[in-house]
Coordinates of C-alpha atoms in Angstrom, one line a residue:
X1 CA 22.8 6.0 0.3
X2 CA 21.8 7.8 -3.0
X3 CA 18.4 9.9 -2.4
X4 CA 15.1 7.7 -2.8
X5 CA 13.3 9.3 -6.2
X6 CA 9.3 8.8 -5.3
X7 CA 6.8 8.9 -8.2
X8 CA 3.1 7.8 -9.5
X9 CA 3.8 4.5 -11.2
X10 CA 3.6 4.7 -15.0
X11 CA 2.3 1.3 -17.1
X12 CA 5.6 0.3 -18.2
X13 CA 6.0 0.0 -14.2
X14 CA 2.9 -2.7 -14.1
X15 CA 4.7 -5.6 -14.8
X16 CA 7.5 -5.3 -11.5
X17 CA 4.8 -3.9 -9.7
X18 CA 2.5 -7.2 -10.4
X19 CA 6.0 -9.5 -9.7
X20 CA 6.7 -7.8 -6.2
X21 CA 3.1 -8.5 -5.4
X22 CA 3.6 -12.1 -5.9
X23 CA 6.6 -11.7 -3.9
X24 CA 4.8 -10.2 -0.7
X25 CA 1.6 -12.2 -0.9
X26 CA 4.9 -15.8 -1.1
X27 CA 6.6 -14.0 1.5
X28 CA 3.9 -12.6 3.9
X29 CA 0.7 -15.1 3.7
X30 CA 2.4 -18.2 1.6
X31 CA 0.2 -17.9 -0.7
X32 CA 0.5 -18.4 -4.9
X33 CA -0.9 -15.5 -6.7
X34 CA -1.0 -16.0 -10.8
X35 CA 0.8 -13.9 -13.0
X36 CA -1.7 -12.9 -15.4
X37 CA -4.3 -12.4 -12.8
X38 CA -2.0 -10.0 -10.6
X39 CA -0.4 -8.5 -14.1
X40 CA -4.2 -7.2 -15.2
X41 CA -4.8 -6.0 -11.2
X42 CA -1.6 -3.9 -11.5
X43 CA -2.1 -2.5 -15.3
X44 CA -5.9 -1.8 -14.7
X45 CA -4.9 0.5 -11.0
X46 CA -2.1 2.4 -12.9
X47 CA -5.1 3.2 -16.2
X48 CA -7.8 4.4 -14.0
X49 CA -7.0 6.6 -10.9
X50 CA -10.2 6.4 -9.9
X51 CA -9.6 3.0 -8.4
X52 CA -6.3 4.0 -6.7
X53 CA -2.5 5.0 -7.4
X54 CA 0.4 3.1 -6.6
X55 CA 3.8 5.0 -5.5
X56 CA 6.8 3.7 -6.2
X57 CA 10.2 4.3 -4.6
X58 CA 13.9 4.6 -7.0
X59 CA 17.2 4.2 -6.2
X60 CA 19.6 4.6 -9.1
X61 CA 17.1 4.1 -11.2
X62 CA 16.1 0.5 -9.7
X63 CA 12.5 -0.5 -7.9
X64 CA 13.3 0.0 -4.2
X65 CA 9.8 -0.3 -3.3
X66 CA 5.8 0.4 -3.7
X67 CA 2.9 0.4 -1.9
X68 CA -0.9 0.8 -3.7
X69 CA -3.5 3.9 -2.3
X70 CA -7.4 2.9 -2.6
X71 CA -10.0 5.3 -1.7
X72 CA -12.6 4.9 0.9
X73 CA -15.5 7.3 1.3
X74 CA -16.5 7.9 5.0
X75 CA -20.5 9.7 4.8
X76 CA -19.5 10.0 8.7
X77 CA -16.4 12.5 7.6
X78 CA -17.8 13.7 4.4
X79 CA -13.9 12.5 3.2
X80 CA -12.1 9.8 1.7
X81 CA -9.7 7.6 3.8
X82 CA -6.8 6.6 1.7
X83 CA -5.6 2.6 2.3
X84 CA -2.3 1.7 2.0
X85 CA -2.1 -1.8 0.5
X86 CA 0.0 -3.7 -1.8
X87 CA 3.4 -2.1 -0.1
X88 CA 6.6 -4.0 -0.7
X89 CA 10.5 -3.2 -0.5
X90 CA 13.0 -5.3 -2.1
X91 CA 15.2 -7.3 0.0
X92 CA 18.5 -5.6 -0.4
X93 CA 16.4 -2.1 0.8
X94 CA 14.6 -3.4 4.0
X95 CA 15.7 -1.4 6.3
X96 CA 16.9 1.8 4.6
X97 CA 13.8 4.1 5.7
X98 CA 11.9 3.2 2.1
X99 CA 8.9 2.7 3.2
X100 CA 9.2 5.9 5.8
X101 CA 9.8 7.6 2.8
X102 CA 7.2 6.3 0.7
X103 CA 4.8 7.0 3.9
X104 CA 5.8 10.5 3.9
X105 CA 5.2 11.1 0.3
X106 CA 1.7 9.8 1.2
X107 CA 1.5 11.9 3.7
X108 CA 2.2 14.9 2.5
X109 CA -0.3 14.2 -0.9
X110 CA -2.9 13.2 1.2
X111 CA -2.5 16.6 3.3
X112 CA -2.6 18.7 0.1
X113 CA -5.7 17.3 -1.6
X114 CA -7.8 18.8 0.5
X115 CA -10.4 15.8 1.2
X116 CA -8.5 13.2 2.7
X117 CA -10.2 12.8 6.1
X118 CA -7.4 9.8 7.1
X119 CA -4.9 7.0 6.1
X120 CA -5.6 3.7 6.8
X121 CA -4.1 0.2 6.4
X122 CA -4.0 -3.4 7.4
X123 CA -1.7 -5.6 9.0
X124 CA -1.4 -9.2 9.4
X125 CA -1.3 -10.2 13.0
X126 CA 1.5 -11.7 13.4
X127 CA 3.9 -9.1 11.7
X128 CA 5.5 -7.3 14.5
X129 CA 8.3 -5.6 12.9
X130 CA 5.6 -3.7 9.9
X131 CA 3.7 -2.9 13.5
X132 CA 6.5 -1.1 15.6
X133 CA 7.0 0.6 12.3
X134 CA 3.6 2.0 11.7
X135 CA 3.3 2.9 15.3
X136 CA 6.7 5.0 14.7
X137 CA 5.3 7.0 12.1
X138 CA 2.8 8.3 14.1
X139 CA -0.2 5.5 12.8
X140 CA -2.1 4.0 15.7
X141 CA -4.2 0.2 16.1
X142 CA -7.6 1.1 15.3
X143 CA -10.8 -0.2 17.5
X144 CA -11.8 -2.7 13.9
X145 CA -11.3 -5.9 13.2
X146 CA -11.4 -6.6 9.9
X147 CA -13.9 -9.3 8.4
X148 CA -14.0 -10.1 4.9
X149 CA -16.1 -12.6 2.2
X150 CA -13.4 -13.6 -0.8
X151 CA -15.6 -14.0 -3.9
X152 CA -13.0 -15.1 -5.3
X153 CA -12.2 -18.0 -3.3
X154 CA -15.6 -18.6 -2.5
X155 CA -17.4 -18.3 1.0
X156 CA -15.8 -21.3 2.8

């Protein structure tokens, strides 16, 4: 396999990056994202890097993958945890170590800045296979349970 080429997404990338999120949330949860919506999500993270980054993985010269890094500021670490969201992999790369290599890159950035107290993510439940493979790369299940209120879908 030709070597994965990892970089910072750029605007031109917003646009794939906002169709492969469509693509996860079909593929993962069954649910319909719109366009637009996801479109302005993707091109508003790549303008301001104080809302996150996304990384996104190349081989010759085609989207193999992405994932999305926000920030969380822990007062009980005096750090930011950095959360792994948004990842995807195109079909014909599951499987080829993209996402290792993506986590690595993450890894390794979140070593050299210095105030990065801890990487996070979430998982659905159900998915088994992105578990084992977390677990691999030396992540670990956390004691939380995550709750959330979706003001965008309302409180119901």
């Amino acid at each position: 396999m030709t070597a994965l080429v990892i970089r910072r997404a750029a605007p031109t990338d917003a646009a794939l990056i906002a169709a492969n999120n469509r693509a996860m949330a079909l593929e993962t949860e069954g649910k319909v994202l719109d366009a637009a919506t996801t479109l302005r999500g993707a091109a508003a993270l790549i303008a301001d890097e104080a809302k996150g980054f996304y990384l996104v993985a190349e081989h010759a010269s085609e989207m193999a993958g992405q994932l999305m890094i926000t920030y969380e500021w822990s007062d009980w670490r005096n750090g930011t945890f950095w959360w792994i969201q948004s990842v995807y992999v195109t079909p014909a790369q599951r499987r080829n170590g993209v996402f290792r290599a993506l986590y690595r890159r993450v890894h390794e950035m979140a070593a050299d800045a210095g105030d990065v107290c801890g990487i996070r993510l979430y998982v659905e439940t159900a998915n088994a296979r992105a578990q084992s493979t977390y677990v691999a790369l030396g992540m670990r299940r956390s004691h939380y349970e995550l709750y959330e209120l979706d003001l965008t879908l309302g409180s119901s």
